[in-house]
Coordinates of C-alpha atoms in Angstrom, one line a residue:
X61 CA 32.9 -4.3 9.1
X62 CA 35.0 -2.0 11.1
X63 CA 33.4 0.8 13.6
X64 CA 34.2 3.7 11.2
X65 CA 32.8 2.3 8.2
X66 CA 29.2 3.4 6.9
X67 CA 26.7 1.4 5.1
X68 CA 25.2 2.4 1.8
X69 CA 21.8 1.0 1.7
X70 CA 20.0 1.5 -1.7
X71 CA 16.3 1.9 -1.4
X72 CA 14.2 1.5 -4.6
X73 CA 10.6 2.7 -4.8
X74 CA 7.9 1.1 -7.0
X75 CA 8.0 4.1 -9.4
X76 CA 11.8 3.5 -10.0
X77 CA 13.3 6.1 -7.8
X78 CA 16.5 5.0 -5.9
X79 CA 18.4 6.6 -3.1
X80 CA 21.3 5.5 -1.0
X81 CA 20.8 5.7 2.9
X82 CA 24.0 6.1 4.9
X83 CA 23.9 4.5 8.3
X84 CA 26.3 4.9 11.0
X85 CA 27.2 1.8 13.2
X86 CA 24.3 0.6 15.0
X87 CA 22.0 3.2 13.3
X88 CA 18.7 2.1 11.9
X89 CA 16.3 3.7 9.5
X90 CA 13.3 5.7 10.8
X91 CA 9.9 5.5 9.4
X92 CA 9.0 9.1 8.2
X93 CA 6.1 10.8 10.4
X94 CA 4.1 11.8 7.1
X95 CA 3.8 10.1 3.8
X96 CA 5.7 11.5 0.8
X97 CA 5.8 11.1 -3.0
X98 CA 7.5 7.9 -4.3
X99 CA 7.2 6.3 -0.8
X100 CA 5.9 2.9 -1.8
X101 CA 9.2 0.8 -1.4
X102 CA 9.8 -1.9 -3.9
X103 CA 13.2 -3.3 -2.4
X104 CA 16.0 -2.3 -0.2
X105 CA 19.4 -4.1 0.4
X106 CA 22.3 -3.3 3.0
X107 CA 25.7 -3.3 1.8
X108 CA 28.8 -1.1 2.0
X109 CA 29.0 2.1 -0.1
X110 CA 31.6 0.6 -2.6
X111 CA 30.2 -2.8 -2.8
X112 CA 29.1 -4.4 -6.0
X113 CA 25.4 -5.3 -6.2
X114 CA 23.1 -6.6 -8.9
X115 CA 20.0 -5.3 -10.3
X116 CA 17.7 -8.0 -11.4
X117 CA 15.6 -6.8 -14.4
X118 CA 12.4 -7.9 -16.0
X119 CA 14.2 -9.4 -18.8
X120 CA 15.9 -11.9 -16.4
X121 CA 19.3 -10.4 -16.3
X122 CA 21.4 -9.0 -13.5
X123 CA 23.3 -5.8 -14.1
X124 CA 26.3 -5.2 -11.7
X125 CA 26.6 -1.7 -10.2
X126 CA 27.8 0.2 -7.0
X127 CA 25.8 2.5 -5.0
X128 CA 28.6 4.9 -4.5
X129 CA 27.2 7.5 -6.9
X130 CA 23.5 7.2 -5.9
X131 CA 21.9 10.3 -4.3
X132 CA 22.3 10.1 -0.6
X133 CA 19.7 11.0 1.9
X134 CA 19.9 10.9 5.7
X135 CA 18.3 7.8 7.8
X136 CA 16.1 10.2 9.7
X137 CA 14.4 11.6 6.5
X138 CA 14.3 9.2 3.7
X139 CA 12.7 11.0 0.9
X140 CA 12.6 8.8 -2.4
X141 CA 11.6 11.7 -4.5
X142 CA 15.3 12.9 -4.1
X143 CA 16.2 9.5 -5.9
X144 CA 17.4 9.1 -9.4
X145 CA 15.6 6.7 -11.9
X146 CA 17.5 3.5 -11.5
X147 CA 17.3 2.8 -15.3
X148 CA 19.2 5.9 -16.1
X149 CA 21.9 5.2 -13.3
X150 CA 22.3 1.7 -14.8
X151 CA 22.4 2.8 -18.4
X152 CA 19.2 0.7 -19.2
X153 CA 17.8 1.6 -22.7
X154 CA 15.6 -1.1 -23.6
X155 CA 12.0 -0.1 -23.7
X156 CA 9.8 -1.8 -21.0
X157 CA 12.8 -3.2 -19.1
X158 CA 12.5 -2.4 -15.5
X159 CA 14.3 -3.5 -12.2
X160 CA 12.5 -5.9 -10.1
X161 CA 14.9 -6.5 -7.2
X162 CA 18.5 -6.1 -5.8
X163 CA 21.1 -9.0 -5.6
X164 CA 24.0 -9.2 -3.0
X165 CA 26.7 -11.3 -4.7
X166 CA 28.0 -12.3 -1.5
X167 CA 24.9 -13.7 -0.2
X168 CA 24.2 -17.5 0.4
X169 CA 20.5 -17.1 0.6
X170 CA 18.8 -18.0 -2.6
X171 CA 16.8 -15.3 -4.7
X172 CA 13.4 -16.5 -6.0
X173 CA 12.1 -14.9 -9.1
X174 CA 8.7 -15.4 -10.8
X175 CA 7.6 -14.7 -14.4
X176 CA 4.5 -13.4 -16.2
X177 CA 4.0 -16.7 -17.6
X178 CA 3.9 -18.7 -14.2
X179 CA 7.5 -19.7 -14.1
X180 CA 9.5 -19.8 -10.8
X181 CA 13.2 -20.1 -10.0
X182 CA 15.5 -19.8 -7.1
X183 CA 19.3 -19.2 -7.6
X184 CA 22.1 -18.6 -5.0
X185 CA 23.7 -15.3 -5.7
X186 CA 27.2 -16.3 -4.5
X187 CA 27.2 -19.0 -7.4
X188 CA 26.9 -16.4 -10.2
X189 CA 29.6 -15.7 -12.6
X190 CA 31.4 -12.4 -12.1
X191 CA 30.2 -10.5 -15.2
X192 CA 28.9 -6.9 -15.7
X193 CA 25.7 -8.2 -17.4
X194 CA 24.5 -11.8 -16.7
X195 CA 21.3 -13.7 -17.9
X196 CA 19.9 -15.6 -14.8
X197 CA 16.9 -17.4 -16.3
X198 CA 16.0 -18.8 -19.6
X199 CA 12.5 -17.5 -20.5
X200 CA 10.1 -18.2 -23.4
X201 CA 9.3 -15.5 -26.1
X202 CA 7.2 -12.8 -24.7
X203 CA 7.7 -13.9 -21.0
X204 CA 9.2 -11.4 -18.4
X205 CA 10.2 -11.4 -14.7
X206 CA 7.6 -10.0 -12.6
X207 CA 9.3 -10.0 -9.2
X208 CA 12.1 -11.1 -7.1
X209 CA 13.3 -11.3 -3.5
X210 CA 15.6 -13.2 -1.2
X211 CA 13.7 -16.5 -0.3
X212 CA 15.2 -18.9 2.4
X213 CA 13.7 -22.3 2.6
X214 CA 11.1 -21.3 5.3
X215 CA 9.8 -18.5 3.2
X216 CA 6.6 -18.5 1.2
X217 CA 6.5 -17.8 -2.5
X218 CA 3.5 -15.9 -3.6
X219 CA 1.7 -15.4 -6.9
X220 CA -1.2 -13.3 -7.9
X221 CA -2.6 -13.4 -11.4
X222 CA -4.7 -10.9 -13.4
X223 CA -7.9 -13.2 -12.9
X224 CA -7.6 -12.7 -9.2
X225 CA -6.0 -16.0 -8.2
X226 CA -3.5 -16.2 -5.4
X227 CA -1.1 -19.2 -4.8
X228 CA 1.4 -19.5 -2.2
X229 CA 3.6 -22.4 -1.3
X230 CA 7.0 -23.1 0.5
X231 CA 10.1 -21.9 -1.2
X232 CA 11.7 -25.2 -0.2
X233 CA 9.5 -26.7 -3.0
X234 CA 11.8 -25.0 -5.7
X235 CA 15.3 -26.3 -5.6
X236 CA 17.9 -23.6 -6.4
X237 CA 19.3 -23.9 -10.2
X238 CA 22.2 -22.4 -12.0
X239 CA 22.1 -19.2 -14.0
X240 CA 21.3 -20.7 -17.5
X241 CA 18.3 -22.9 -16.3
X242 CA 14.6 -21.9 -17.2
X243 CA 13.1 -22.5 -13.8
X244 CA 10.0 -24.7 -13.3
X245 CA 6.1 -24.5 -13.2
X246 CA 5.2 -22.1 -10.4
X247 CA 1.4 -21.3 -10.9
X248 CA -1.2 -22.7 -13.1
X249 CA -2.8 -19.9 -15.2
X250 CA -6.4 -19.6 -16.5
X251 CA -7.2 -18.9 -20.1
X252 CA -5.9 -15.5 -21.0
X253 CA -4.4 -14.7 -17.6
X254 CA -1.0 -13.8 -16.6
X255 CA 1.0 -13.2 -13.2
X256 CA 0.4 -9.7 -11.8
X257 CA 2.6 -10.0 -8.9
X258 CA 5.3 -12.4 -7.5
X259 CA 6.9 -12.0 -4.1
X260 CA 8.3 -13.7 -1.0
X261 CA 6.6 -13.5 2.5
X262 CA 8.0 -14.3 5.8
X263 CA 5.3 -16.6 7.3
X264 CA 5.9 -15.1 10.9
X265 CA 5.1 -11.5 9.6
X266 CA 1.8 -9.7 9.8
X267 CA 1.4 -9.8 6.0
X268 CA -1.4 -8.5 3.8
X269 CA -2.8 -8.9 0.3
X270 CA -3.6 -5.6 -1.5
X271 CA -5.6 -5.8 -4.6
X272 CA -7.3 -3.2 -7.2
X273 CA -9.8 -4.4 -9.7
X274 CA -10.7 -3.0 -13.2
X275 CA -11.9 -3.7 -16.5
X276 CA -10.3 -4.3 -19.8
X277 CA -13.0 -2.1 -21.6
X278 CA -12.6 0.8 -19.1
X279 CA -10.5 3.8 -20.4
X280 CA -7.3 4.3 -18.1
X281 CA -7.9 7.0 -15.6
X282 CA -11.7 7.1 -16.1
X283 CA -12.5 4.6 -13.3
X284 CA -10.0 4.0 -10.6
X285 CA -11.5 0.7 -9.6
X286 CA -12.2 -0.9 -6.3
X287 CA -9.5 -1.9 -3.8
X288 CA -9.2 -4.1 -0.7
X289 CA -6.7 -5.3 1.9
X290 CA -6.9 -8.7 3.3
X291 CA -4.8 -10.8 5.8
X292 CA -2.4 -13.0 4.1
X293 CA -3.4 -15.6 6.8
X294 CA -6.8 -16.0 5.2
X295 CA -5.4 -17.4 2.0
X296 CA -4.6 -21.3 2.2
X297 CA -1.5 -22.7 0.9
X298 CA -1.7 -24.9 -2.2
X299 CA 0.8 -27.1 -3.9
X300 CA 3.3 -25.6 -6.6
X301 CA 2.0 -25.4 -10.0
X302 CA -1.7 -25.3 -9.0
X303 CA -4.2 -22.6 -9.5
X304 CA -4.5 -21.1 -6.1
X305 CA -7.7 -19.5 -4.7
X306 CA -9.8 -16.6 -5.2
X307 CA -8.4 -13.1 -4.0
X308 CA -10.9 -10.6 -5.3
X309 CA -14.6 -10.8 -6.6
X310 CA -15.1 -8.8 -9.6
X311 CA -18.5 -6.6 -9.9
X312 CA -20.1 -5.6 -13.2
X313 CA -17.9 -4.1 -15.8
X314 CA -14.7 -5.6 -14.0
X315 CA -12.8 -8.6 -15.4
X316 CA -9.3 -8.3 -14.1
X317 CA -6.8 -7.0 -11.4
X318 CA -4.9 -4.0 -12.4
X319 CA -2.7 -4.0 -9.3
X320 CA -1.8 -6.6 -6.6
X321 CA 0.8 -6.7 -3.9
X322 CA 1.7 -9.1 -1.0
X323 CA 3.9 -8.0 2.0
X324 CA 4.1 -6.7 5.5
X325 CA 1.3 -4.4 6.8
X326 CA 0.7 -1.6 6.2
X327 CA 0.8 -1.4 2.5
X328 CA 1.6 2.0 0.6
X329 CA 0.0 2.9 -2.6
X330 CA 0.9 5.6 -5.0
X331 CA -0.3 6.7 -8.3
X332 CA 1.8 6.5 -11.7
X333 CA 3.4 9.7 -10.9
X334 CA 4.3 8.6 -7.3
X335 CA 1.6 10.7 -5.5
X336 CA 0.2 9.3 -2.3
X337 CA -2.9 7.4 -2.5
X338 CA -4.9 5.8 0.2
X339 CA -6.1 2.2 0.5
X340 CA -8.8 0.8 2.6
X341 CA -8.1 -0.4 6.0
X342 CA -7.0 -4.2 6.3
X343 CA -9.4 -6.8 7.4
X344 CA -11.6 -7.4 4.2
X345 CA -12.6 -11.0 3.2
X346 CA -10.1 -12.5 1.0
X347 CA -12.7 -13.0 -1.8
X348 CA -14.5 -9.6 -1.3
X349 CA -14.9 -7.1 -4.0
X350 CA -13.3 -4.0 -2.6
X351 CA -14.2 -0.5 -2.0
X352 CA -14.2 2.4 -4.3
X353 CA -11.1 4.5 -4.1
X354 CA -10.2 8.1 -4.7
X355 CA -7.7 8.3 -7.7
X356 CA -5.8 5.9 -9.7
X357 CA -3.4 3.5 -8.0
X358 CA -0.2 2.8 -10.0
X359 CA 1.6 0.5 -7.6
X360 CA 1.7 -0.8 -4.1
X361 CA 4.8 -1.3 -1.9
X362 CA 5.9 -1.7 1.6
X363 CA 6.9 0.9 4.2
X364 CA 10.4 1.7 4.7
X365 CA 11.1 -0.6 7.6

């Protein structure tokens, strides 16, 4: 890239807001001094303004787009509230379909994706056919893609299930496949459970596990549940297609996790409207029950950098 070029780096929040951050040569993003609405980050990707990217959705398809018309914000003050809903930008109209990650088509680093029914797949973006809309995983009826991220061989793939089991194993255990393939068994699910979170962790990073418990019989919004943040290092690795280890203990009236996230410390939480929510400090036992929280947590993501 020549010295006069500017990057157009899309940043997507967990609430679906997306902006473009234009960076000068050698310029880096800076963490805002104060938290703001929609600031739990789902994913970022660095590219040029007019490059073509892919948005990988929960229905297992990649939609090509260019970030050129996304709202632009300065690198010194990245406000996700200024962003546009990415569904609208991409023209996604199917109810319930959401974007779970970005794809750089020129990348040789595999993308890993995990589904609600416990399937995992890796695919190399540069091998994808050039189409406006492409299915990248064959799924069983009712299944959806929960998460997706770049996954080199030395990364760890992580599943967290609704019945509070966490499984992680090396990305090298999943061989890359072509677009039509349906993936392979990722996590063994308990009766009635599904995958709540799937992601990729750098084993050298200071990663944490954030979970929020609740109950199926509790009316939404009447009890925010209990939250905890534990060190990812506390969770032993298990083999692919096994059940993992306990990630949260349920108290009376609780029978499931409502939110889960694994990524670099510190985690950021927001409510369903994007308003800032506070999580407990990191350091809880991996199988602890968590602490009461003030306000409903709708999603958890990472900081900007």
